[in-house]
Tab-separated table of C-alpha atoms and ligand atoms in Angstrom:
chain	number	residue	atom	x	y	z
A	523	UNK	CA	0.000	0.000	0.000
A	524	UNK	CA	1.207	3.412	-1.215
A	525	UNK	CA	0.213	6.434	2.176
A	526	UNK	CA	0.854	9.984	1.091
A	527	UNK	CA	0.659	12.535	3.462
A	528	UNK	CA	-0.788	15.946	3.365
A	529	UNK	CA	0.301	18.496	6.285
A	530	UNK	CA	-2.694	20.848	6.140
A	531	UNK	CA	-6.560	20.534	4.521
A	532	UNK	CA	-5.340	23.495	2.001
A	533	UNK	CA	-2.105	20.984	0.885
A	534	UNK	CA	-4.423	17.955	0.118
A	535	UNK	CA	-5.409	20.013	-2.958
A	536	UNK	CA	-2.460	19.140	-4.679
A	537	UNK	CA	-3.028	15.115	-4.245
A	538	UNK	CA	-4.792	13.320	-6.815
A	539	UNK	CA	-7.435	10.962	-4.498
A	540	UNK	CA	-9.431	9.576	-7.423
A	541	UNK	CA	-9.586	5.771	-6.455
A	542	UNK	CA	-7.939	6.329	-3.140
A	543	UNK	CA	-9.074	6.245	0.836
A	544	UNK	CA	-8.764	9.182	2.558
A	545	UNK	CA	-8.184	9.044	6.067
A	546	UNK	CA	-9.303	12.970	7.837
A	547	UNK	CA	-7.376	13.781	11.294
A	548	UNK	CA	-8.268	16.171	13.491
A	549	UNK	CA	-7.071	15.008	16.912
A	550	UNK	CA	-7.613	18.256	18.939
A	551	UNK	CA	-10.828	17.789	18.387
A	552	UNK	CA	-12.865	17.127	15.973
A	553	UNK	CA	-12.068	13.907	14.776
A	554	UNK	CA	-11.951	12.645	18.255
A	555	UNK	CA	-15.530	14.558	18.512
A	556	UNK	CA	-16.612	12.374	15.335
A	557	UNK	CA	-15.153	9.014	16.647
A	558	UNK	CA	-16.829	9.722	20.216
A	559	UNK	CA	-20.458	10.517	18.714
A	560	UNK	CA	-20.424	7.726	16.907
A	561	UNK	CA	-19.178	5.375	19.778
A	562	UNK	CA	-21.811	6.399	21.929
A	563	UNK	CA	-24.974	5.790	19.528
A	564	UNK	CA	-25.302	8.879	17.323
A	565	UNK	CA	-27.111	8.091	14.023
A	566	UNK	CA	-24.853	10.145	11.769
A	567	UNK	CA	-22.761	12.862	11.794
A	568	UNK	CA	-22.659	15.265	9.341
A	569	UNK	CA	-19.404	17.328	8.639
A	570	UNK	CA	-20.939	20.955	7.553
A	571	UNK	CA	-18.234	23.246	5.876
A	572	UNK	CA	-20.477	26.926	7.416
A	573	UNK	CA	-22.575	27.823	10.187
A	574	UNK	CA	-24.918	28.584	7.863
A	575	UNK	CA	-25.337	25.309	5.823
A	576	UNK	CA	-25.165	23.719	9.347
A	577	UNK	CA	-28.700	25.616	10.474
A	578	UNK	CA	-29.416	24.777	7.284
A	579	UNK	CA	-29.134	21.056	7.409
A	580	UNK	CA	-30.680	21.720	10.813
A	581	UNK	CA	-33.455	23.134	9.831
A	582	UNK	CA	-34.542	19.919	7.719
A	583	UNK	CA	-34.536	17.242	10.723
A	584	UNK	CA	-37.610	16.755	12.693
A	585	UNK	CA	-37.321	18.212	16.066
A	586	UNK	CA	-35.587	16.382	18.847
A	587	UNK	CA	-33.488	13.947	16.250
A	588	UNK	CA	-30.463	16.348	15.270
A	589	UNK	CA	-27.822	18.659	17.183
A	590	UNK	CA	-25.894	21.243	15.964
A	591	UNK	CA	-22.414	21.527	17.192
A	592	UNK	CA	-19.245	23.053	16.165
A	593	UNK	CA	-16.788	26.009	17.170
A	594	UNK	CA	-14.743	28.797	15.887
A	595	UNK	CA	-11.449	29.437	17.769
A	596	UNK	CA	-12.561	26.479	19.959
A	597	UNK	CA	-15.286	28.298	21.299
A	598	UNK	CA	-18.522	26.849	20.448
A	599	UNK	CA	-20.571	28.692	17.989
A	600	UNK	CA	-23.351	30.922	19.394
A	601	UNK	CA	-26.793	29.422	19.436
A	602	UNK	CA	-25.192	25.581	19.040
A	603	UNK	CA	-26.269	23.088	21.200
A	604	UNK	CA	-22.651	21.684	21.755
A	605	UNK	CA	-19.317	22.581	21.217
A	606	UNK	CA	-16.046	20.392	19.897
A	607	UNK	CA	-15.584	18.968	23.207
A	608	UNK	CA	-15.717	15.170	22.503
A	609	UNK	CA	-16.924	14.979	26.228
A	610	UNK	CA	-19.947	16.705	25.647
A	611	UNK	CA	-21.016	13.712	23.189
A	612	UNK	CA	-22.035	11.344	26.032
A	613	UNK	CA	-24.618	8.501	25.298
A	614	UNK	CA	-27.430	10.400	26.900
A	615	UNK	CA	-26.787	13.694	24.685
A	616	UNK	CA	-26.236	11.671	21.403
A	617	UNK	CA	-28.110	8.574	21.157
A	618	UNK	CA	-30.224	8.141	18.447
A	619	UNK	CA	-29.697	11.279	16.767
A	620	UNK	CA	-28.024	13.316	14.293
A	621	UNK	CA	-25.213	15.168	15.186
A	622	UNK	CA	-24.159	18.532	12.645
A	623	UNK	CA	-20.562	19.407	13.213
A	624	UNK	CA	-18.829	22.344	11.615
A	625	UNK	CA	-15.249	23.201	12.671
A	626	UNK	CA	-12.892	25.330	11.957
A	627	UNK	CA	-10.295	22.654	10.243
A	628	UNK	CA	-11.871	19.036	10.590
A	629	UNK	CA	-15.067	19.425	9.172
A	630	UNK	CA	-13.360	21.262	6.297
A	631	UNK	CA	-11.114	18.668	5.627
A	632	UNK	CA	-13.377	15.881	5.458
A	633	UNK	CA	-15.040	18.232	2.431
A	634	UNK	CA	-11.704	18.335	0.646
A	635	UNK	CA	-11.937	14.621	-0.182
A	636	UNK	CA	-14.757	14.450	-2.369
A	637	UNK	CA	-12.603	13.045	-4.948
A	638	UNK	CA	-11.626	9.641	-3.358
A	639	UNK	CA	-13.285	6.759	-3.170
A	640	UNK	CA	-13.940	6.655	0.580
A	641	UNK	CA	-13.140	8.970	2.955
A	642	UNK	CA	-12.275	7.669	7.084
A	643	UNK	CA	-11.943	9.917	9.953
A	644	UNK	CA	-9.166	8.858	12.493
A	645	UNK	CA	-7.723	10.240	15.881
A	646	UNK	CA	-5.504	8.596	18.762
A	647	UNK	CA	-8.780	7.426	20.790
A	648	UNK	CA	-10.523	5.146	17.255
A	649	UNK	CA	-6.307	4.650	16.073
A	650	UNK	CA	-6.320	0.485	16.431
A	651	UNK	CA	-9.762	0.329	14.356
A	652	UNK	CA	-8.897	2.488	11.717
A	653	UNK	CA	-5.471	0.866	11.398
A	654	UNK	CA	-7.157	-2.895	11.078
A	655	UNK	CA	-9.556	-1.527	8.558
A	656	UNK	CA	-7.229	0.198	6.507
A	657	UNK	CA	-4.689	-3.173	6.552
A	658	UNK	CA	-7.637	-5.000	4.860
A	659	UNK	CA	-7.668	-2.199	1.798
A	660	UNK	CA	-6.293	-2.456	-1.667
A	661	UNK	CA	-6.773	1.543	-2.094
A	662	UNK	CA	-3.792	3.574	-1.559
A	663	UNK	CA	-4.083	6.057	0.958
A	664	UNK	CA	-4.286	9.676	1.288
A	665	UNK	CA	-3.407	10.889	5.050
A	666	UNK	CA	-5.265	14.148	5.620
A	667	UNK	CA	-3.601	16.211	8.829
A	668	UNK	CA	-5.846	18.556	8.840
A	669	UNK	CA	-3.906	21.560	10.593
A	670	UNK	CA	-4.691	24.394	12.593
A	671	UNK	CA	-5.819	27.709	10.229
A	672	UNK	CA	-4.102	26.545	7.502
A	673	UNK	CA	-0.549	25.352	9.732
A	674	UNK	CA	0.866	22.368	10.205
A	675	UNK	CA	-0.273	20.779	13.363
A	676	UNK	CA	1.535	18.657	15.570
A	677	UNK	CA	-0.711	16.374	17.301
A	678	UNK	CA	-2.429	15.701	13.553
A	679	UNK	CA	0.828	14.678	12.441
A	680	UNK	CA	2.095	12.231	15.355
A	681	UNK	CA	-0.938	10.894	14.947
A	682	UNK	CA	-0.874	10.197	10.824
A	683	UNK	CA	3.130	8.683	12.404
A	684	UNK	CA	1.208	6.327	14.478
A	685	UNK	CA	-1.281	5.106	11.685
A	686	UNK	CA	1.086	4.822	9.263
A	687	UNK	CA	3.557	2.586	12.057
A	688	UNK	CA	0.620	0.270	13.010
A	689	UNK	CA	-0.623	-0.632	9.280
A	690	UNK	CA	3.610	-1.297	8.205
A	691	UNK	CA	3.490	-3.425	11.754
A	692	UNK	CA	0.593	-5.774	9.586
A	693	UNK	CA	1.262	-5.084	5.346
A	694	UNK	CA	3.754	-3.697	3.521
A	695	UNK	CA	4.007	0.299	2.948
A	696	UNK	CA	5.313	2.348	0.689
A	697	UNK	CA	5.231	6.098	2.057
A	698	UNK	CA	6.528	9.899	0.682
A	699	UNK	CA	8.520	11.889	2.199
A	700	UNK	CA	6.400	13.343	4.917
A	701	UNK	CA	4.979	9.836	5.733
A	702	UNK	CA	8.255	9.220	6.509
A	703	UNK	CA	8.996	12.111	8.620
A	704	UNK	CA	5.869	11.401	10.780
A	705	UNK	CA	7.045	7.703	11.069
A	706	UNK	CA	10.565	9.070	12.632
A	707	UNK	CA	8.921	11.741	14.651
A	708	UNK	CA	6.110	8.989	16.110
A	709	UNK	CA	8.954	6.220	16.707
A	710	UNK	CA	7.879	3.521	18.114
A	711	UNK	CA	6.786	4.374	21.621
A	712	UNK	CA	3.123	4.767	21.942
A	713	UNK	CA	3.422	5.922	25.731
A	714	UNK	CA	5.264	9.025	24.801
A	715	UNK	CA	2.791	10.822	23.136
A	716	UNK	CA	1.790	13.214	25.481
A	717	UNK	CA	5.571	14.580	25.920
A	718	UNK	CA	6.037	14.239	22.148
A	719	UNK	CA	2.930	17.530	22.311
A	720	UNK	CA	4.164	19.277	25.077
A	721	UNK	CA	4.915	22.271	22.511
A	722	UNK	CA	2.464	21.860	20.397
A	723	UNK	CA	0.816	25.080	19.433
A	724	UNK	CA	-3.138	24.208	19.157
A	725	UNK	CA	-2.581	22.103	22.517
A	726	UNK	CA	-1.256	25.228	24.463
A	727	UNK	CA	-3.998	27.088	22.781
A	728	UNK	CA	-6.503	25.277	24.134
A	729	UNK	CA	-5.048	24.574	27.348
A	730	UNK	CA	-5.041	28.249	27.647
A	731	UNK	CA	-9.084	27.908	27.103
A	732	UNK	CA	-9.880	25.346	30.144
A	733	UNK	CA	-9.798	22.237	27.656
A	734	UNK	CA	-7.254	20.235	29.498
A	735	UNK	CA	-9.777	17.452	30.237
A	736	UNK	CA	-10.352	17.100	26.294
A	737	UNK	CA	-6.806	17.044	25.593
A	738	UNK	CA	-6.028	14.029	28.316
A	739	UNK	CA	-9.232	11.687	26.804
A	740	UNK	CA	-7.930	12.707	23.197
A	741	UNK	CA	-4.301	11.396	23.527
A	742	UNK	CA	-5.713	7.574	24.613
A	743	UNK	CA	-4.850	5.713	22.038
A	744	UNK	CA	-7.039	3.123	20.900
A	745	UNK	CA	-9.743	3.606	23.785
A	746	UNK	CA	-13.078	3.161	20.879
A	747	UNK	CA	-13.449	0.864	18.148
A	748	UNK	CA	-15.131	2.487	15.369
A	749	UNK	CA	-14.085	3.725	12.448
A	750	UNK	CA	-16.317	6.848	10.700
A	751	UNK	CA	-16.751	6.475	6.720
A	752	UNK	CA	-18.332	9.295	5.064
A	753	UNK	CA	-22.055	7.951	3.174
A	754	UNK	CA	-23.518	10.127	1.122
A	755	UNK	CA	-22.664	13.109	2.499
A	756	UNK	CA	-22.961	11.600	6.201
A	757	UNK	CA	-19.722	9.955	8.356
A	758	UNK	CA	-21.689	6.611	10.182
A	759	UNK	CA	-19.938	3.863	11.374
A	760	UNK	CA	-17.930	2.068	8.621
B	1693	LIG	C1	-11.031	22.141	14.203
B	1693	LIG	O1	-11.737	21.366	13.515
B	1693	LIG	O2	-10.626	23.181	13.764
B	1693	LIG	C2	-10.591	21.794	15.609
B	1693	LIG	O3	-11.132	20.609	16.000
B	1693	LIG	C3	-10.671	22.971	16.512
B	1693	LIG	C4	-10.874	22.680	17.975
B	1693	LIG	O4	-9.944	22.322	18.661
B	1693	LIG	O5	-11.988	22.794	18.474
């Protein structure tokens, strides 16, 4: 299997996905948002690109079966139900319904990859059942780090180093250049992750903002297994 790499949503433009699976992180959050919703019963969640076509889509459900939730500058959005704290998404919140996300980066980049034939999302917490499903795969893959307002990202990119490490442990990979520089920075030592993003900027950021809980259940690698795959227009369990 050939894994390319892309270090921000805006550089997967230049990557050709036609007949390819893309794999979307977002670690801090919205990926791990995605994976948790999912986990604990939501019907669907849809990724909405603006505010707007999220009240939109919204607007369409019959009442009591969707949420809207989302943020800008990790704050959530006003008049939102929820934010992008994956800990908001409990079973009693999500159950049964429809959940509307629209981020700042995530929800963006899962747009980007119209093109390929089927797109995954992925963070540390769903890592071990995205990394089985993609070892099963003829595609090639297209790693989307989705970045932080348009920069590079390191917690995305440890992350794509850990995915791309666990499918080589089971199949054979061929990667580019950044696949391989995520593969050196990720190493081989999954208990190191949270020193590995001491620095990182969008970690600090939201530290600054209270989110510390988020950050800890984020970096638990492997805690869910499920693995989101966009259908028509909707991520649901794969
Ligand atoms: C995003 O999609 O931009 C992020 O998940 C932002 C955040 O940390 O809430």
């Amino acid at each position: 299997m050939r894994i390319e790499v892309a270090a921000t949503l805006q550089d997967c433009q230049s990557i050709d996905m036609t007949g390819k699976t893309a794999v979307v992180i977002d670690v801090l959050r919205a990926t791990s948002v995605i994976a948790t919703a999912l986990h604990n019963g939501a019907n669907a969640v849809i990724p909405a690109e603006t505010e707007e076509e999220a009240r939109q889509l919204f607007d369409g459900f019959p009442p009591g079966s969707a949420l809207l939730g989302g943020e800008r500058n990790a704050v959530r959005i006003a008049g939102f139900h929820k934010g992008n704290s994956p800990l908001e998404y409990s079973r009693d919140v999500v159950a049964g319904k429809t959940l509307i996300l629209s981020t700042t980066n995530g929800t963006r980049a899962l747009h980007q990859c119209h093109q390929a034939t089927e797109t995954l999302a992925a963070s540390f917490i769903n890592i071990s059942a995205v990394a089985d499903y993609l070892s099963n795969k003829l595609n090639d893959t297209v790693i989307v780090c989705s970045g932080t307002a348009g920069k590079f990202s390191l917690d995305d990119a440890l992350c794509a180093g850990m995915l791309i490490s666990l499918i080589s442990d089971r199949r054979t990979v061929e990667t580019d250049d950044l696949g391989k520089l995520v593969l050196q920075f990720y190493g081989s030592d999954t208990g190191n992750i949270t020193d590995k993003l001491q620095s990182c900027t969008h970690l600090k950021y939201l530290q600054s903002k209270g989110y510390q809980h988020d950050i800890d259940y984020c970096l638990q690698p492997g805690m869910l297994f499920v693995v989101p795959a966009i259908k028509e227009g909707k991520m649901v369990k794969a």
